[in-house]
Every structure is written in structure tokens, then in C-alpha cells.
Coordinates of C-alpha atoms in Angstrom, one line a residue:
V21 CA -3.1 32.6 -12.3
L22 CA -2.2 28.9 -12.3
G23 CA 0.8 26.7 -12.7
K24 CA 3.9 27.7 -14.7
L25 CA 2.2 30.9 -15.9
A26 CA 2.5 32.2 -12.3
V27 CA 6.3 31.9 -12.5
E28 CA 6.9 32.7 -16.1
A29 CA 4.5 35.7 -16.5
G30 CA 3.7 36.5 -12.9
G31 CA 7.3 36.6 -11.5
M32 CA 6.5 34.1 -8.7
S33 CA 9.3 32.0 -7.2
Y34 CA 9.5 28.3 -6.4
A35 CA 11.5 29.2 -3.2
G36 CA 10.4 27.0 -0.3
L37 CA 8.9 24.3 -2.4
T38 CA 10.9 21.2 -1.6
T39 CA 8.4 18.7 -3.0
D40 CA 6.8 17.9 -6.3
T41 CA 3.2 17.9 -5.0
G42 CA 3.5 20.9 -2.7
Y43 CA 2.1 24.3 -3.7
K44 CA 2.2 28.0 -3.1
I45 CA -0.8 30.4 -2.8
V46 CA 0.2 34.0 -3.1
R47 CA -1.9 37.2 -3.4
E48 CA -0.4 40.3 -5.0
G49 CA -2.8 43.1 -5.6
N50 CA -6.0 41.7 -7.1
A51 CA -4.3 38.6 -8.4
I52 CA -4.1 35.1 -6.8
F53 CA -1.2 32.9 -7.9
I54 CA -1.6 29.2 -7.3
Y55 CA 1.2 26.9 -8.4
G56 CA 3.5 24.0 -7.7
K57 CA 6.6 22.6 -9.3
T58 CA 4.4 20.0 -11.1
A59 CA 0.8 19.8 -12.3
N60 CA 0.1 17.7 -9.2
G61 CA 1.3 20.5 -7.0
T62 CA -0.8 23.1 -8.8
A63 CA -3.9 20.9 -8.6
N64 CA -3.3 20.3 -4.9
G65 CA -3.0 24.1 -4.5
V66 CA -6.3 24.7 -6.3
Y67 CA -8.2 22.3 -4.0
A68 CA -6.5 23.7 -0.9
F69 CA -7.5 27.2 -2.0
M70 CA -11.1 26.1 -2.4
N71 CA -11.0 24.3 0.9
K72 CA -9.6 27.4 2.8
Y73 CA -12.1 29.9 1.4
F74 CA -15.1 27.9 0.4
G75 CA -14.9 24.9 2.8
L76 CA -14.8 22.6 -0.1
E77 CA -13.8 19.1 1.0
F78 CA -13.8 15.9 -1.1
Y79 CA -14.3 12.5 0.4
T80 CA -14.9 10.4 -2.7
G81 CA -15.4 11.2 -6.4
D82 CA -19.0 12.0 -5.9
C83 CA -19.2 13.0 -2.2
Y84 CA -18.1 16.4 -1.1
T85 CA -19.1 19.3 1.2
Y86 CA -18.8 23.1 0.8
N87 CA -20.0 26.4 2.1
D88 CA -22.5 28.1 -0.1
S89 CA -21.6 31.8 0.3
P90 CA -22.1 34.5 -2.3
D91 CA -19.4 36.8 -0.9
V92 CA -15.9 35.6 -0.1
S93 CA -13.2 37.9 1.2
I94 CA -9.6 36.8 0.4
P95 CA -7.1 38.8 2.4
D96 CA -3.3 39.0 1.8
V97 CA -2.1 35.5 1.7
N98 CA 1.4 33.9 1.2
I99 CA 1.2 30.1 1.8
T100 CA 3.9 27.6 1.0
F101 CA 2.9 24.0 1.7
N102 CA 4.9 20.8 1.4
P103 CA 3.2 17.5 2.2
D104 CA 4.9 15.1 4.6
I105 CA 4.8 12.4 2.0
D106 CA 5.3 13.8 -1.5
Y107 CA 3.7 11.1 -3.6
L108 CA 0.9 8.8 -2.5
F109 CA 0.1 6.2 -5.1
A110 CA -3.6 6.1 -6.1
S111 CA -4.3 2.7 -4.5
G112 CA -7.9 1.8 -3.6
S113 CA -11.0 0.4 -5.2
T114 CA -12.6 3.7 -6.2
T115 CA -9.5 5.1 -7.8
V116 CA -8.5 2.5 -10.4
G117 CA -9.5 2.5 -14.0
E118 CA -10.9 -0.5 -15.8
D119 CA -7.7 -1.6 -17.6
Y120 CA -5.0 0.1 -15.6
T121 CA -4.0 2.4 -18.5
D122 CA -3.3 6.1 -17.9
K123 CA -6.4 7.0 -20.0
T124 CA -8.9 5.5 -17.6
Y125 CA -7.7 6.8 -14.3
P126 CA -10.2 9.3 -12.9
F127 CA -7.6 12.1 -12.6
A128 CA -10.0 14.6 -11.1
Y129 CA -10.9 12.5 -8.1
Q130 CA -7.2 11.5 -7.5
Y131 CA -6.1 15.2 -7.6
R132 CA -8.9 16.2 -5.2
L133 CA -7.7 13.8 -2.6
G134 CA -4.0 14.3 -3.4
Y135 CA -3.2 10.9 -4.9
V136 CA -1.0 10.6 -8.0
T137 CA -1.2 8.1 -10.8
E138 CA 0.7 4.9 -11.4
H139 CA 3.1 6.4 -13.9
Y140 CA 4.6 8.6 -11.2
V141 CA 5.2 6.1 -8.5
N142 CA 4.8 2.4 -9.3
A143 CA 6.4 -0.1 -11.6
G144 CA 6.9 0.9 -15.2
G145 CA 9.6 -1.8 -15.4
A146 CA 9.6 -5.5 -14.6
H147 CA 8.5 -7.2 -11.4
N148 CA 10.7 -10.0 -12.5
F149 CA 14.0 -9.2 -14.3
T150 CA 13.7 -12.5 -16.3
T151 CA 10.8 -10.9 -18.2
L152 CA 13.4 -8.6 -19.7
I153 CA 16.2 -11.1 -20.1
S154 CA 14.6 -14.4 -21.0
E155 CA 16.3 -17.7 -21.1
A156 CA 14.6 -18.5 -24.4
E157 CA 16.2 -15.4 -26.0
Y158 CA 19.6 -15.3 -24.4
G159 CA 20.1 -18.7 -22.7
T160 CA 21.9 -20.4 -25.6
E161 CA 24.4 -17.7 -26.3
H162 CA 24.8 -16.6 -22.7
P163 CA 24.2 -19.6 -20.4
D164 CA 26.2 -18.0 -17.6
W165 CA 23.6 -15.2 -17.3
F166 CA 21.2 -17.6 -15.8
T167 CA 21.1 -19.7 -12.7
T168 CA 18.6 -22.1 -11.1
T169 CA 18.2 -22.2 -7.4
N170 CA 16.3 -24.6 -5.2
Y171 CA 13.1 -23.0 -3.9
Y172 CA 11.8 -24.5 -0.8
A173 CA 8.1 -24.8 -0.2
A174 CA 8.9 -24.0 3.5
T175 CA 11.2 -21.1 3.0
N176 CA 12.7 -18.5 5.3
W177 CA 11.8 -15.2 3.5
K178 CA 14.8 -13.5 5.1
N179 CA 17.4 -15.1 2.9
G180 CA 15.9 -17.8 0.7
A181 CA 17.1 -20.6 2.8
P182 CA 14.9 -23.5 3.9
V183 CA 13.4 -23.3 7.3
S184 CA 14.5 -25.7 10.0
G185 CA 13.4 -29.2 9.2
A186 CA 12.2 -28.5 5.7
S187 CA 12.2 -31.6 3.5
A188 CA 14.2 -31.7 0.4
A189 CA 11.2 -33.2 -1.2
G190 CA 9.4 -29.9 -0.8
T191 CA 11.7 -28.1 -3.2
F192 CA 11.6 -27.2 -6.8
E193 CA 13.9 -25.2 -9.1
T194 CA 13.3 -21.6 -10.0
L195 CA 15.1 -19.5 -12.7
N196 CA 17.0 -16.4 -11.7
L197 CA 19.6 -14.2 -13.2
S198 CA 23.3 -14.3 -12.2
Y199 CA 23.4 -10.7 -10.9
N200 CA 27.2 -11.0 -10.5
D201 CA 27.7 -11.6 -14.2
Y202 CA 28.2 -7.9 -15.4
E203 CA 28.6 -9.0 -19.0
M204 CA 24.8 -8.7 -19.4
V205 CA 24.6 -5.1 -18.1
P206 CA 24.6 -3.5 -21.6
T207 CA 21.9 -5.8 -22.8
V208 CA 19.7 -5.1 -19.8
A209 CA 20.4 -1.4 -20.3
V210 CA 19.1 -1.6 -23.9
K211 CA 15.8 -3.2 -22.6
I212 CA 15.4 -0.5 -20.0
A213 CA 16.2 2.3 -22.4
E214 CA 13.4 1.0 -24.7
L215 CA 11.0 1.1 -21.7
V216 CA 12.0 4.6 -20.8
T217 CA 11.8 6.1 -24.3
T218 CA 8.4 4.5 -25.0
S219 CA 6.8 5.2 -21.7
G220 CA 6.0 8.9 -22.0
K221 CA 7.9 11.8 -20.5
E222 CA 5.8 11.7 -17.3
R223 CA 7.1 8.4 -16.0
K224 CA 10.1 8.8 -13.8
Y225 CA 10.3 5.6 -11.9
F226 CA 11.1 2.1 -13.2
M227 CA 11.0 -0.8 -10.7
F228 CA 12.8 -4.1 -11.1
S229 CA 13.0 -7.1 -8.9
Q230 CA 14.1 -10.7 -8.8
P231 CA 11.4 -13.4 -9.1
D232 CA 8.9 -13.8 -6.3
K233 CA 10.1 -17.3 -5.7
L234 CA 13.0 -17.2 -3.4
G235 CA 16.6 -18.3 -3.8
W236 CA 20.0 -17.0 -4.8
S237 CA 22.7 -18.4 -7.0
A238 CA 24.7 -21.1 -5.3
S239 CA 27.8 -20.0 -7.3
S240 CA 31.1 -19.3 -5.6
E241 CA 30.8 -15.6 -6.8
S242 CA 27.5 -15.2 -5.0
A243 CA 28.9 -16.9 -1.9
A244 CA 31.9 -14.5 -1.9
I245 CA 29.7 -11.4 -2.2
K246 CA 27.5 -12.7 0.7
T247 CA 30.5 -13.3 2.8
K248 CA 32.0 -9.9 2.1
Y249 CA 28.8 -7.8 2.6
G250 CA 26.6 -9.9 4.8
T251 CA 23.5 -10.4 2.7
Y252 CA 22.6 -11.9 -0.7
S253 CA 20.9 -8.7 -1.7
A254 CA 24.3 -7.0 -1.9
E255 CA 24.9 -8.6 -5.3
Y256 CA 21.6 -7.2 -6.5
I257 CA 22.6 -3.7 -5.4
L258 CA 26.0 -3.9 -7.1
F259 CA 24.3 -5.0 -10.3
M260 CA 21.7 -2.2 -10.2
N261 CA 24.4 0.4 -9.5
K262 CA 26.5 -0.8 -12.5
L263 CA 23.3 -0.8 -14.7
A264 CA 22.4 2.8 -13.7
K265 CA 25.9 4.1 -14.3
H266 CA 25.9 2.4 -17.8
L267 CA 22.6 4.1 -18.6
D268 CA 23.9 7.4 -17.3
D269 CA 27.1 7.2 -19.4
N270 CA 25.5 6.1 -22.6
Y271 CA 22.0 7.5 -22.9
D272 CA 20.3 10.9 -22.7
F273 CA 16.7 10.5 -21.7
G274 CA 16.1 14.2 -21.3
R275 CA 14.7 13.8 -17.8
E276 CA 15.6 12.1 -14.5
V277 CA 15.1 8.4 -14.4
V278 CA 15.0 6.4 -11.2
L279 CA 15.6 2.6 -11.2
Q280 CA 13.8 1.2 -8.1
I281 CA 15.1 -1.8 -6.3
L282 CA 12.1 -3.8 -4.9
A283 CA 13.3 -4.7 -1.4
Y284 CA 10.9 -7.6 -1.0
G285 CA 11.1 -11.3 -0.3
A286 CA 14.6 -12.5 -0.4
A287 CA 15.9 -9.0 -1.3
L288 CA 14.3 -7.4 1.7
E289 CA 17.2 -7.7 4.1
A290 CA 19.7 -4.8 3.5
P291 CA 23.4 -5.1 4.0
D292 CA 25.0 -2.8 6.5
Y293 CA 26.3 0.5 5.0
N294 CA 29.3 0.1 2.8
E295 CA 30.6 2.7 0.4
D296 CA 30.6 0.1 -2.4
L297 CA 26.8 -0.4 -1.9
A298 CA 25.7 3.2 -1.7
L299 CA 22.9 3.6 -4.2
Y300 CA 24.1 5.2 -7.4
A301 CA 23.2 8.8 -8.1
G302 CA 24.4 10.2 -11.5
K303 CA 23.5 13.2 -13.5
N304 CA 20.3 11.8 -14.9
V305 CA 19.9 8.3 -13.6
K306 CA 19.6 7.2 -10.0
V307 CA 18.9 4.0 -8.0
G308 CA 16.2 4.1 -5.5
V309 CA 14.6 1.5 -3.2
F310 CA 11.0 0.5 -2.8
F311 CA 10.8 -1.2 0.6
A312 CA 8.0 -3.8 0.7
P313 CA 8.0 -5.7 4.0
I314 CA 5.2 -8.1 2.9
Q315 CA 5.7 -10.3 5.9
K316 CA 5.2 -7.7 8.6
N317 CA 2.2 -7.7 10.8
N318 CA 0.1 -4.8 9.4
Q319 CA -2.2 -4.6 12.4
L320 CA 0.8 -3.5 14.5
A321 CA 3.0 -0.5 13.9
I322 CA 6.2 -1.1 12.0
T323 CA 8.2 -0.2 15.1
D324 CA 6.3 -2.6 17.3
S325 CA 8.3 -5.2 19.2
S326 CA 5.5 -6.7 21.4
L327 CA 4.4 -9.6 19.2
Q328 CA 6.7 -12.0 17.5
G329 CA 5.7 -13.0 14.0
V330 CA 5.6 -16.4 12.5
V331 CA 7.4 -15.5 9.3
N332 CA 11.1 -15.4 10.0
G333 CA 10.3 -15.3 13.8
Q334 CA 10.7 -11.5 13.6
Y335 CA 9.0 -8.7 15.4
N336 CA 7.9 -5.7 13.3
S337 CA 10.8 -3.8 14.7
Y338 CA 13.1 -6.0 12.6
Y339 CA 11.5 -4.6 9.4
A340 CA 11.8 -1.0 10.8
N341 CA 15.5 -1.6 11.3
E342 CA 15.9 -3.0 7.7
F343 CA 14.1 0.1 6.5
K344 CA 16.7 2.2 8.2
K345 CA 19.5 0.2 6.6
W346 CA 18.1 0.8 3.2
Q347 CA 17.8 4.5 4.0
A348 CA 21.5 4.6 4.8
L349 CA 22.3 3.0 1.4
A350 CA 20.1 5.7 -0.3
V351 CA 22.3 8.5 1.2
N352 CA 23.3 9.7 -2.3
S353 CA 20.2 9.2 -4.3
E354 CA 17.7 10.0 -1.5
E355 CA 15.2 7.9 -3.4
L356 CA 13.3 6.0 -0.7
Y357 CA 9.8 4.6 -1.0
Y358 CA 7.5 2.5 1.1
W359 CA 5.0 -0.2 0.0
N360 CA 2.4 -0.8 2.7
Y361 CA -0.8 -2.8 3.0
S362 CA -4.1 -1.9 4.7
C363 CA -6.0 -5.1 4.2
Y364 CA -5.7 -8.9 4.2
F365 CA -5.1 -9.3 0.6
D366 CA -6.5 -12.8 0.5
N367 CA -9.8 -11.9 2.0
Y368 CA -11.3 -8.4 2.2
F369 CA -14.3 -9.8 4.1
T370 CA -12.2 -10.4 7.2
P371 CA -12.1 -7.3 9.4
F372 CA -8.7 -5.7 9.3
D373 CA -7.9 -2.7 11.5
S374 CA -5.2 -0.9 9.7
L375 CA -6.6 2.5 10.9
S376 CA -5.0 1.9 14.2
T377 CA -1.5 1.5 12.8
I378 CA -1.4 3.7 9.7
Q379 CA -0.6 6.9 11.4
A380 CA 2.5 5.4 13.2
D381 CA 3.7 3.9 9.9
Y382 CA 3.3 7.1 8.0
A383 CA 5.1 9.0 10.7
Y384 CA 8.0 6.5 10.7
A385 CA 8.2 6.7 6.9
K386 CA 8.4 10.5 7.1
S387 CA 11.1 10.3 9.7
L388 CA 13.3 8.3 7.3
G389 CA 12.7 10.8 4.5
V390 CA 10.4 8.6 2.4
S391 CA 9.0 10.6 -0.5
A392 CA 6.4 8.1 -1.9
I393 CA 4.1 5.6 -0.4
K394 CA 2.1 2.9 -2.2
D395 CA -0.5 1.9 0.4
Q396 CA -2.2 -1.1 -1.1
G397 CA -5.6 -1.5 0.3
Q398 CA -8.5 -3.5 -1.2
I399 CA -6.8 -3.2 -4.6
G400 CA -5.1 -5.2 -7.3
N401 CA -8.4 -5.4 -9.2
A402 CA -10.1 -3.1 -11.7
N403 CA -13.0 -0.7 -11.1
T404 CA -14.6 -2.4 -8.1
T405 CA -16.2 -1.5 -4.7
S406 CA -14.9 -3.2 -1.6
P407 CA -16.0 -3.8 2.0
D408 CA -14.1 -3.4 5.3
W409 CA -14.1 0.4 5.3
D410 CA -12.0 0.7 2.2
T411 CA -13.3 4.1 1.1
L412 CA -12.7 5.5 4.6
K413 CA -9.2 4.1 4.6
Q414 CA -8.5 5.8 1.3
Y415 CA -9.5 9.2 2.7
V416 CA -7.4 8.7 5.8
K417 CA -4.4 7.7 3.8
A418 CA -4.7 10.8 1.6
K419 CA -5.0 13.1 4.6
L420 CA -2.1 11.5 6.6
A421 CA 0.2 11.8 3.6
K422 CA -0.2 15.5 3.8
D423 CA 0.1 15.7 7.5
V424 CA 1.2 12.7 9.5
T425 CA 0.1 14.4 12.8
A426 CA -3.5 15.0 11.6
N427 CA -6.2 14.1 14.2
L428 CA -7.3 10.6 13.2
D429 CA -10.5 10.6 15.2
E430 CA -11.6 13.9 13.6
L431 CA -10.8 12.5 10.1
I432 CA -12.9 9.5 10.7
S433 CA -15.8 11.5 12.1
D434 CA -15.7 14.1 9.3
F435 CA -15.7 11.3 6.7
C436 CA -18.6 9.4 8.2
D437 CA -20.7 12.5 8.6
A438 CA -20.2 13.3 4.9
Y439 CA -20.3 9.8 3.5
Y440 CA -23.0 8.1 5.6
G441 CA -25.1 11.1 6.3
A442 CA -27.9 10.3 8.8
A443 CA -26.3 6.9 9.4
S444 CA -23.0 8.4 10.6
S445 CA -23.4 7.8 14.3
Y446 CA -24.3 4.2 13.8
M447 CA -21.5 3.5 11.3
Q448 CA -19.0 5.2 13.7
G449 CA -20.4 3.0 16.5
L450 CA -19.9 -0.1 14.4
L451 CA -16.3 0.9 13.5
K452 CA -15.5 1.5 17.1
V453 CA -16.7 -1.9 18.4
E454 CA -14.9 -3.7 15.5
R455 CA -11.6 -1.9 16.2
E456 CA -11.9 -2.4 20.0
W457 CA -12.6 -6.1 19.5
I458 CA -9.7 -6.6 17.0
N459 CA -7.2 -4.7 19.1
G460 CA -8.3 -6.1 22.4
T461 CA -9.9 -9.5 22.7
L462 CA -9.1 -11.0 19.3
K463 CA -5.4 -10.2 19.6
D464 CA -5.2 -11.3 23.3
R465 CA -6.9 -14.7 22.5
A466 CA -4.8 -15.3 19.5
Q467 CA -1.6 -14.5 21.4
N468 CA -2.7 -16.8 24.2
D469 CA -3.2 -19.5 21.6
G470 CA 0.3 -19.0 20.3
K471 CA -1.0 -17.4 17.2
S472 CA -0.8 -13.8 15.9
T473 CA -2.4 -11.7 13.2
I474 CA 0.5 -12.1 10.9
G475 CA 1.3 -10.1 7.8
I476 CA -1.2 -9.3 5.1
N477 CA -2.4 -12.7 4.1
D478 CA -3.6 -14.3 7.3
G479 CA -7.3 -13.4 7.0
A480 CA -8.5 -17.0 6.3
S481 CA -7.0 -18.2 9.6
W482 CA -9.4 -16.1 11.6
I483 CA -12.6 -17.6 10.0
N484 CA -12.0 -21.3 10.3
P485 CA -15.4 -22.5 11.6
S486 CA -13.9 -25.7 13.2
S487 CA -11.6 -23.9 15.6
N488 CA -11.9 -20.1 15.7
K489 CA -15.4 -19.4 16.9
K490 CA -14.0 -17.8 20.1
Y491 CA -12.3 -15.2 18.0
W492 CA -15.7 -13.8 17.0
D493 CA -17.8 -13.9 20.2
E494 CA -17.4 -12.7 23.8
G495 CA -18.1 -16.3 25.1
E496 CA -19.7 -15.9 28.5
K497 CA -23.3 -17.0 28.6
T498 CA -25.5 -16.8 31.7
G499 CA -27.6 -19.9 32.1
W500 CA -30.4 -20.8 34.6
I501 CA -27.8 -21.8 37.3
F502 CA -24.3 -20.6 36.4
T503 CA -22.3 -18.7 33.8
K504 CA -20.4 -20.7 31.3
T505 CA -18.2 -20.0 28.3
T506 CA -19.7 -20.9 24.9
Y507 CA -19.4 -19.3 21.6
D508 CA -22.2 -18.4 19.2
S509 CA -23.2 -15.7 16.8
S510 CA -24.6 -13.3 19.3
M511 CA -21.8 -10.7 19.2
L512 CA -21.8 -10.6 15.4
K513 CA -25.6 -10.1 15.5
T514 CA -25.1 -7.2 17.8
W515 CA -22.6 -5.8 15.4
Y516 CA -25.1 -6.1 12.6
G517 CA -27.6 -4.2 14.7
Y518 CA -25.6 -1.1 13.9
I519 CA -26.2 -1.8 10.2
E520 CA -29.9 -2.3 10.7
D521 CA -30.1 1.0 12.6
A522 CA -28.1 2.8 9.9
L523 CA -30.3 1.5 7.2
S524 CA -33.4 2.7 9.1
A525 CA -31.7 6.1 9.6
V526 CA -31.1 6.7 5.8
G527 CA -34.8 6.3 5.1
G528 CA -34.4 4.5 1.8
D529 CA -31.9 6.8 0.2
E530 CA -30.4 4.5 -2.5
V531 CA -26.8 5.9 -2.4
L532 CA -26.5 5.9 1.4
T533 CA -28.2 2.5 1.6
A534 CA -25.6 1.0 -0.8
R535 CA -22.7 2.5 1.3
V536 CA -24.1 1.1 4.5
K537 CA -24.9 -2.4 3.1
T538 CA -21.3 -2.6 1.8
E539 CA -19.9 -2.4 5.3
G540 CA -22.5 -5.0 6.5
L541 CA -21.2 -7.6 4.1
T542 CA -18.2 -8.6 6.3
I543 CA -20.5 -9.3 9.3
R544 CA -22.9 -11.3 7.3
Y545 CA -20.1 -13.3 5.8
L546 CA -18.6 -14.0 9.3
L547 CA -22.0 -15.1 10.5
A548 CA -22.5 -17.6 7.7
K549 CA -18.8 -18.7 7.5
V550 CA -17.9 -19.1 11.2
F551 CA -21.2 -20.0 12.8
E552 CA -23.2 -21.2 9.8
D553 CA -25.8 -18.7 10.9
T554 CA -27.9 -17.6 7.9
T555 CA -30.1 -15.2 9.7
H556 CA -28.7 -12.4 7.4
G557 CA -28.2 -14.7 4.5
S558 CA -26.0 -17.5 3.3
I559 CA -22.6 -17.1 1.7
A560 CA -24.4 -17.4 -1.7
N561 CA -26.7 -14.5 -0.6
V562 CA -23.6 -12.5 0.4
I563 CA -22.0 -13.1 -2.9
S564 CA -25.2 -12.1 -4.8
D565 CA -25.6 -8.9 -2.8
A566 CA -21.9 -8.0 -3.1
Q567 CA -22.2 -8.3 -6.9
A568 CA -25.3 -6.1 -6.9
L569 CA -23.2 -3.5 -5.0
G570 CA -20.5 -3.5 -7.6
I571 CA -18.0 -5.8 -5.8
K572 CA -16.1 -8.0 -8.2
Y573 CA -13.4 -9.4 -6.0
Y574 CA -13.2 -10.8 -2.4
G575 CA -9.4 -10.7 -2.4
E576 CA -6.5 -9.7 -4.5
G577 CA -7.2 -11.3 -7.9
R578 CA -9.9 -13.5 -6.4
N579 CA -13.3 -13.2 -8.1
I580 CA -16.2 -12.7 -5.7
S581 CA -18.0 -15.7 -7.2
S582 CA -15.4 -17.9 -5.6
L583 CA -15.9 -16.7 -2.0
S584 CA -16.5 -19.7 0.2

């Protein structure tokens, strides 16, 4: 007996279910009741039931294992399960539909792994408030609603101010709203109400932000708020609270609606807790925060304080502390979300070891009470395959969202056995040497050079052929007389040996061959790019083979044909 029927007709209880995506499995007599508070929870329960009694385990949409047994004994059972992270956004190349509409999401695959769709977690609002309140529509009648700020080409992301020594010539103006002008609250509310009522009853979350380009109003009102509360983002919080209260007082949406603050860019830094700034929580409308530390080093744990970053000169621990400050502000609404990255978004062909940090990040998110994570991997593009272990990363993310203490090594081994078949040992060997190199030699050499693997968009800096050969080779070469340090393509060729052995092991199986070749693309690209070694193909050959494997993009919004 599934879903609501278990409660309405079967007399079951939701007691103990504290999450939307958790589930209960109860046997009474000869009946098995499987249900959650939502359809997502019920689906998770069904797959958990099949896993427990039939060994059914999904790895991708078309790769799964199970026990073929004609007789299954199901004893008395009373299971209540709540995942550590309630909602995990379905982010990854094999989970996104062609045009991002709800119709094309492969729901079955998402449910099997425990992901949810975009309309539960992400957006549904405006990444830029000025798309709702445009100057063209309102500027003449309400000029005070708008402000222009100087945006510096060399900008401190922490507060929108120019970095030390930035030239005034490197500035340009950007349009923003005057968030301290509360006269526009009712007009913004009308726009949001239209979005809510036309979006479908499933959508709960609506995210809003200031423009990507940084800068705050230079008005005396903004300066006064900054002085009083300590950050520019305080005026944004005050505005969102007033907006939410207006909606709560004047509209009845028939469901809970959460307006998400995107804590990102110039709005990332949270003010210290002040009762004035506690995020609004009304009867039907709440204010939440989507914490998106786009500048943190995603190859180190968010709590790490060992390596100082270039952006803002901050250690990762700075972002962890800001996250805690946002948590304090969400004390009433308890709506706290985390936007994380597991790739270099500008180049998916540069190895990026997020597998070594994801568990610590998820555990930290759980400790703060985060209920939803959008973990953006090789994504931002429709219906495409991607290299750099993207499919493995998706599987690991789904499992860690359920249990942040899961054994990572076992997850990787289980996935590789199922996904790569006879090539598993070679693929695990390749992954091991890549991760050891990235976390050992590459990071040490970079730090010694005064560099670091910064943020999510530093991939190109590691493949500069004129200066970075030593980041992709051991270096010591034994000559006739003595050992000297030179850098060539020998290490990458050794890495590709794992791919060659894996291809031999799969014996021509077309599906397994494609999976193996996809992971070989990054090595082939580094060979051609860094060392101009075309033993395994030129960059043009890499592009052609990538396209044949279904890869459309080499980075976020970057067509594969432009890879260089």
C-alpha cells in the first residue's frame, strides 16, 4: 500500500518523519505500507524496499544490479528513515532534460538515486531582481527605485569595493535596485504573486538576487544601514523581510512559499545576528537563504584554513563562518540551503578532485541544519555527457545526501564495479593516481609557486603550456650520467595506460567502451594542450571523439567545438 493511501485507508502515521523525502516501511499482517510525506518520500521508500529485499541498486538510468531470487521472505518490519539532507537538486549531465522544462526531466532516474527536480529546490524566481522591476517599465515614474553603482573590473567580491590599487579606468556602471526604497515592495509583490500562482502547486521555492555585477548603492540610506548592521547585505535582508510580510498579509497562495535570498557575490557576507535581520517566517510565506560561496576553493573542505585563497585573500574557513552567520539569521524560518560545485565550471577537461572534499562539506551542511543542496557538477547544459568522473560524482552525491557518514571508498568501488564492469580495477586505479597527484604533488607545487587551486573557475590556469608543465609530470629523469628535473608527457601517458588496459578488459562491449573512453578524454586533452603531444590525438581529435560520445560542452555554457 503506497503513499497517502497508507495513511488515509491503512491507518498509518507520519510520526517520526521529519523530512519531505524520508519514508516509512511498515508491515502489518500480510500488508506492506510504504509511504512518505511527499511523493518523493514514497518513491524513495519504494526503492529502499527493493534494495533491502532484492538487492536492487541503481547507479545510472540504465545501470543497476539486483538479486534474482524467486522467493523472498519479508519479516516484521517497521522502518522510519530521514535523509541527512532532505532535498538534493538533480544536478548532473545525465539528469537534465533537453529544454529544462518539468516535462523532460527523467523523473524515474532521479527518484531512483534520490534527487528531486528543479521546481522543488532551485530558482523559480529571478536571478536578477531587475528582470522583475525593469528601469524601462518603472524608471520614469519611479526613478528613486533604481541606482547605478561603479562596478570595478578588479573587485573585492566580499563587499563590492575595488581591490587595492584598482584603476578608476577599470570601472563601469551597473544598474541595481535601491533596496532601501520600500515604496516598491507592493509592486515587487505583485510580480512575485504572478510567478507563484502560475508556477504550479509543486513549486515551493522562489529565489531572488541582486545582479551578478557587484556594487551597492552609494546613497546615504545605504551607508547608514551598512554602518548600523555591518554589511551591505543587511539592506537586502530588510527588503526581503518586508516583501515576505507584505505577501503574507495580502495573498493566500494555498501553500507554503519560501523566498530565497541568494547569498552570493556581494551579498555573500552576512551581518552578525540582529533581531531586526532575523529572516521572516509568517503563516504561509518565509524567507530562506541559498548560500553560494562561489569563490571558495572547492578542492578543499569548506572548513579548511590551510591554504589562503586569492579571491578576497580568504581561507575556506571564512566561508564556513559566513554560512554559520546566515544560519543564525534563519533561526525563525529554518530555511537554509547550500549551493556547491564539484567541477571547474570553465573547463570540465581539467581534473578536479571534489570527491576528496564532498563528504566533509555535506557533513558541515548537515551540522548547520541545511535541508537542501544544489551540488552543481558538470552541468548548466542540456542533455549531455561529461568527462572527469561526472557520473560517479552524481552517484556519490546522492548517497552522501542520505547519509553523510557513508563509506566513500565503498561507494566508489561499488559504482565502478557496476558501471565499468570488467574494467573496474583499471578505472579505480586511474582515479586513485589522479586523486593522489592532485592532492599531493600538484597542490604542493602550486603552493610553493604562490598559487593555489582557487574556487570553481581556475581550471585553465593549470593547463597553460608555457608555464605549467611541471604540474602534470613527476619531473625527475635519469640520464646516462645523472638525474635531472625535466618535464614531459611521460606521467600522463602512464595515466592513459589505465584507459588502454580498461578498453582491452571490456572486450569491445560498446557501452562499457564509451564509458571508459569518456574518462580518457581529460588525459588526452592534457597531453595535447600542455605538452603538444598528439600520441593519443590532437585537440581536434579530442573534440571529434567527445562529440561522438555525446559531449556537447566543455564547460558551463561553452560548446565543445570551442575547446582549445
